Short mmCIF file of C-alpha atoms in Angstrom, two decimals:
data_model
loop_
_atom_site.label_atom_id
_atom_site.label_comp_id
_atom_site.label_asym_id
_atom_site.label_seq_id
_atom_site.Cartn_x
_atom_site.Cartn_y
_atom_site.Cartn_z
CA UNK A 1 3.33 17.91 14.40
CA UNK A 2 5.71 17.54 11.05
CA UNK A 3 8.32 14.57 11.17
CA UNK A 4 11.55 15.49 11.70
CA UNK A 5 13.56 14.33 8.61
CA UNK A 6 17.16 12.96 9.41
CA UNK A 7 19.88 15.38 8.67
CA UNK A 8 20.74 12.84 6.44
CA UNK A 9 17.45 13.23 4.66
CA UNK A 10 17.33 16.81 5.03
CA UNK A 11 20.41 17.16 3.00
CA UNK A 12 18.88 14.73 0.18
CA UNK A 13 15.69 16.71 0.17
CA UNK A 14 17.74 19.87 -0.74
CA UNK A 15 20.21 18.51 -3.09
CA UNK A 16 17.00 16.70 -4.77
CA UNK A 17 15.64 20.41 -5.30
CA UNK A 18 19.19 21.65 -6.72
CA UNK A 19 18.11 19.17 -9.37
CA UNK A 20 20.92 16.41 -8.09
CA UNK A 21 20.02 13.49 -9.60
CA UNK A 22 22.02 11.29 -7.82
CA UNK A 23 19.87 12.39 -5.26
CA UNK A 24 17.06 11.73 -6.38
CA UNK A 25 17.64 8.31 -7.48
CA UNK A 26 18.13 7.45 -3.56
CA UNK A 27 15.15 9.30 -2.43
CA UNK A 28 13.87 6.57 -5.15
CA UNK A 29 15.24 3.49 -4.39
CA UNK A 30 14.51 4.41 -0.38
CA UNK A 31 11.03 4.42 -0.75
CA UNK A 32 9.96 2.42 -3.79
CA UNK A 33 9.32 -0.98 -2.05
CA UNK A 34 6.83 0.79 -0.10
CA UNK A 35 5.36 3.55 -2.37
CA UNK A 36 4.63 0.43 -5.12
CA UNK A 37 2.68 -1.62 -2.29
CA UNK A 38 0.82 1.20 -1.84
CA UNK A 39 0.26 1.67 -5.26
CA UNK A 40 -0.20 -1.84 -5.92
CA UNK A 41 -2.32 -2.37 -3.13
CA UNK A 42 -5.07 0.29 -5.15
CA UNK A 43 -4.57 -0.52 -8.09
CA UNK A 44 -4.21 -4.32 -7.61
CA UNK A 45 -2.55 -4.64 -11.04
CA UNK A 46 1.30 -4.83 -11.06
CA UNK A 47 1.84 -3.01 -14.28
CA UNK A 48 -0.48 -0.21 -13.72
CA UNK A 49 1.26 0.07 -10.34
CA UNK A 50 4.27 0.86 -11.83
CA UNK A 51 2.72 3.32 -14.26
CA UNK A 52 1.27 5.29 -11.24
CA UNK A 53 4.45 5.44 -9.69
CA UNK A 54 6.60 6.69 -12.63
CA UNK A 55 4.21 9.70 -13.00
CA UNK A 56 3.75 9.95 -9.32
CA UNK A 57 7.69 10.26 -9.26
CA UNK A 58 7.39 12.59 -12.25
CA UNK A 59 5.00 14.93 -10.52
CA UNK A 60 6.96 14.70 -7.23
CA UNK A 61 10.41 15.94 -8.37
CA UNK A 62 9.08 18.45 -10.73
CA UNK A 63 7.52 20.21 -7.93
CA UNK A 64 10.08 18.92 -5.39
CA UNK A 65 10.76 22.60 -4.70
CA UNK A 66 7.80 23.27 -3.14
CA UNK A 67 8.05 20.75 -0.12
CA UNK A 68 8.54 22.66 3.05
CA UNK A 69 8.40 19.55 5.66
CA UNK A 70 5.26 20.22 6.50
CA UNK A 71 4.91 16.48 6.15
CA UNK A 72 7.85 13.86 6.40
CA UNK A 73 8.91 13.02 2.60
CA UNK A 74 7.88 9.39 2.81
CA UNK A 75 3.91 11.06 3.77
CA UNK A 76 4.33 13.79 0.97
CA UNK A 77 5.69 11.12 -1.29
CA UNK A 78 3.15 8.48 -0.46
CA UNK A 79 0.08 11.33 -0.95
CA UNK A 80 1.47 11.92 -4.58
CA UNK A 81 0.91 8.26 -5.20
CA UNK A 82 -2.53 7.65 -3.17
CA UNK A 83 -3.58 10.68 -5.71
CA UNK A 84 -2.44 9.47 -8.97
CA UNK A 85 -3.67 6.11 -8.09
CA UNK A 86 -7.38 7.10 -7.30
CA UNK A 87 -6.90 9.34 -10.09
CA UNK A 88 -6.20 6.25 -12.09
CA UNK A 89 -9.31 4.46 -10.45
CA UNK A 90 -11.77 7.24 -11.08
CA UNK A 91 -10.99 6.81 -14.75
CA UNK A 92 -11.83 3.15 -15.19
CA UNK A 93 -15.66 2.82 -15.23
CA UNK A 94 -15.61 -0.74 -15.22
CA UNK A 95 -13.20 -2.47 -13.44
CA UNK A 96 -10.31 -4.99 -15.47
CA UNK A 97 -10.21 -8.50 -15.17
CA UNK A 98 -6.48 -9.04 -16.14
CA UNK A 99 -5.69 -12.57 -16.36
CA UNK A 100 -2.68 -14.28 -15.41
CA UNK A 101 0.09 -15.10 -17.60
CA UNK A 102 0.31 -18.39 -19.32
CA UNK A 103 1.65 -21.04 -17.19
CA UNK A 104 1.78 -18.64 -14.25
CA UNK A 105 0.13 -18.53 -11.32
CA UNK A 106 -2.42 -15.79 -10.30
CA UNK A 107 -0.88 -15.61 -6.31
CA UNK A 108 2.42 -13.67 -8.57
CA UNK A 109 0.62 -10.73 -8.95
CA UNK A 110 -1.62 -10.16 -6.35
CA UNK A 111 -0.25 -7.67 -2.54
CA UNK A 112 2.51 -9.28 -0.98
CA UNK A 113 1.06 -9.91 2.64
CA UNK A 114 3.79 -9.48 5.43
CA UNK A 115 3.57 -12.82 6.94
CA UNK A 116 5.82 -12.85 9.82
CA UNK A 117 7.92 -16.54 9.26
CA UNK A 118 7.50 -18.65 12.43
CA UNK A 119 10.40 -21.11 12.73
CA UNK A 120 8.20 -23.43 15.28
CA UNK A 121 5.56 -23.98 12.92
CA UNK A 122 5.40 -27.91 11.64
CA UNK A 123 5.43 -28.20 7.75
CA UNK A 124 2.12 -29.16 7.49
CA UNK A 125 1.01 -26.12 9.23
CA UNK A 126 3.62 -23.17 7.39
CA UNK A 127 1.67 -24.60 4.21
CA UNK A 128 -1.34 -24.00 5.65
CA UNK A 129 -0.72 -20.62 6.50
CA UNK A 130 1.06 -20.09 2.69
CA UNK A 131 -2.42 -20.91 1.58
CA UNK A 132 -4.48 -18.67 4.03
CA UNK A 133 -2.03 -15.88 2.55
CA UNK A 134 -3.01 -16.27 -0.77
CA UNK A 135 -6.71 -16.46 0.00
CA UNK A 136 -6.26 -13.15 1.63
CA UNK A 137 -4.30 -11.25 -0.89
CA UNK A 138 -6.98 -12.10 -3.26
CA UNK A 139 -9.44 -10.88 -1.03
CA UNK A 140 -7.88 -7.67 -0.42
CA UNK A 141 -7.83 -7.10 -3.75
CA UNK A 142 -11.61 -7.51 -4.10
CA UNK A 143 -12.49 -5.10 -1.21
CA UNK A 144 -14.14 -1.50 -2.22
CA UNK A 145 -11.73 1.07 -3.06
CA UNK A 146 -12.46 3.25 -0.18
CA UNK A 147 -11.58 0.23 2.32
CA UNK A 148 -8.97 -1.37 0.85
CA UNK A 149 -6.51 1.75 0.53
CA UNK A 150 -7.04 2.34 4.24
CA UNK A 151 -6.35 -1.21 4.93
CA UNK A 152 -3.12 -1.38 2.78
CA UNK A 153 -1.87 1.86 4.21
CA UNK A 154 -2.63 0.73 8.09
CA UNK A 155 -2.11 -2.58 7.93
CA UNK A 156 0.26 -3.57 4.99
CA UNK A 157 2.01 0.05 5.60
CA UNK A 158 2.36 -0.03 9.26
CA UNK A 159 0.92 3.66 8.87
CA UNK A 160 -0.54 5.29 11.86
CA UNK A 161 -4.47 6.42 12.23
CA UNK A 162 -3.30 10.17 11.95
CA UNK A 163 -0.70 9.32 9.02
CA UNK A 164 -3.72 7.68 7.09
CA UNK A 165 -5.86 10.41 7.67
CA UNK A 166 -3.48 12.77 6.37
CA UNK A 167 -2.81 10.61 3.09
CA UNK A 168 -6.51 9.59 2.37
CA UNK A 169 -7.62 12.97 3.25
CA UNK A 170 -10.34 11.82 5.72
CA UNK A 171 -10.95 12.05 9.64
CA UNK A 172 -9.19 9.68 12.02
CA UNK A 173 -12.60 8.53 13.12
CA UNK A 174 -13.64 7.22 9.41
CA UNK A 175 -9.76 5.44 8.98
CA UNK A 176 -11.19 3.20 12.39
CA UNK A 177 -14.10 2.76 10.58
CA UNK A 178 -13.02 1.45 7.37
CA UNK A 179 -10.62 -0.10 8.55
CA UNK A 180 -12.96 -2.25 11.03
CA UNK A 181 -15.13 -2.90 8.43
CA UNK A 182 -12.32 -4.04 5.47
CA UNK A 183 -11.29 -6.60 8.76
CA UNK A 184 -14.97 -7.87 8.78
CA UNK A 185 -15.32 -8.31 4.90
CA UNK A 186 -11.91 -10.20 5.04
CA UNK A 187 -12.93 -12.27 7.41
CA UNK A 188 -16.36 -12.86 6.06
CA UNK A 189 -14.89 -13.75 2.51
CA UNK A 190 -12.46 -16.20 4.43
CA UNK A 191 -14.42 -17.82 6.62
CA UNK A 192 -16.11 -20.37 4.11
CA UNK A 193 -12.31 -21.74 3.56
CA UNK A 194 -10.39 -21.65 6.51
CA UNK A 195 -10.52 -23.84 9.19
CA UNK A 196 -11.26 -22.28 12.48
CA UNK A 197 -8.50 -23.36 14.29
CA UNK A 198 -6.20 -21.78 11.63
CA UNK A 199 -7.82 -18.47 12.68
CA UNK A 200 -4.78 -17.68 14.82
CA UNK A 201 -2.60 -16.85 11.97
CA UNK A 202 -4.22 -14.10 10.80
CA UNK A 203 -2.70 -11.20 10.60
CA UNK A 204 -5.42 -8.85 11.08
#
């Protein structure tokens, strides 16, 4: 069953296909945050990211006309990325090493992992778990293609089964499965340097 846009949205969607642009500037800046994790979470490059979403964006509102909310926006919107992304993938036959800017540090460009903050935490710990978040955003990046967009859209997403299914064109059955075994290639590429009793802290 469709998602029922917001009369709010509703109203957006069609002033978006009277060619507002106004409009489409907020369908924009309501869904970029997510739509460039998404994209950044394939592509695992921030610039590239940003090129998939411009054309992404491009391809959306040119053809804006043609969504009937069959889908919610934000799932027809995020399938327009997920394309141009694997599109983008598909066309690099051996992946990029990019390195990291001079004087920077490599944890600035990798997924931004949604770390709940725990105020109880001692300081000692909180670093500990800063750490264990880098580790794992570099291992997400580093996990197949086919795993690591279903793990970025169910985990880092908060995306349903069914809604990743949809997007990734794939049963709900397969999502489980790739998504059980991105969690065991996480934890297998983690386990050499975290501390068991840390093991509670992650998020997945």
């Amino acid at each position: 069953k469709p998602a029922v846009a917001s009369r709010d949205e509703a109203e957006l969607i069609a002033r978006a296909q009277r060619g507002d642009e106004a409009s489409i500037r907020m369908i924009i800046a309501r869904h970029n945050s997510r739509m460039f994790r998404l994209a950044r979470g394939m592509i695992r490059d921030d610039s590239e990211a940003e090129d998939v979403l411009q054309e992404a964006y491009f391809k959306a509102f040119r053809s804006i006309g043609t969504f009937r909310g069959d889908s919610s926006l934000a799932t027809w919107l995020r399938r327009i990325v997920v394309n141009e992304a694997l599109q983008r993938l598909r066309r690099h036959v051996e992946p990029t090493v990019h390195a990291p800017p001079a004087g920077g540090d490599q944890a600035d460009n990798v997924v931004p992992f949604p770390f709940s903050s725990n105020p109880s935490l001692d300081p000692e710990r909180a670093v500990a778990q800063q750490q264990i978040g880098r580790l794992i955003e570099r291992a997400i990046d580093k996990l197949p293609d086919d795993f690591r967009v279903v793990f970025v859209a169910r985990v880092l997403d908060e995306m349903s089964v069914e809604e990743t299914a949809e997007l990734v064109g794939i049963r709900p059955e397969t999502v489980k499965t790739r998504l059980f075994r991105a969690r065991r290639l996480l934890r297998e590429a983690l386990a050499e340097h975290i501390d068991p009793a840390m093991s509670d802290v992650f998020p997945f």
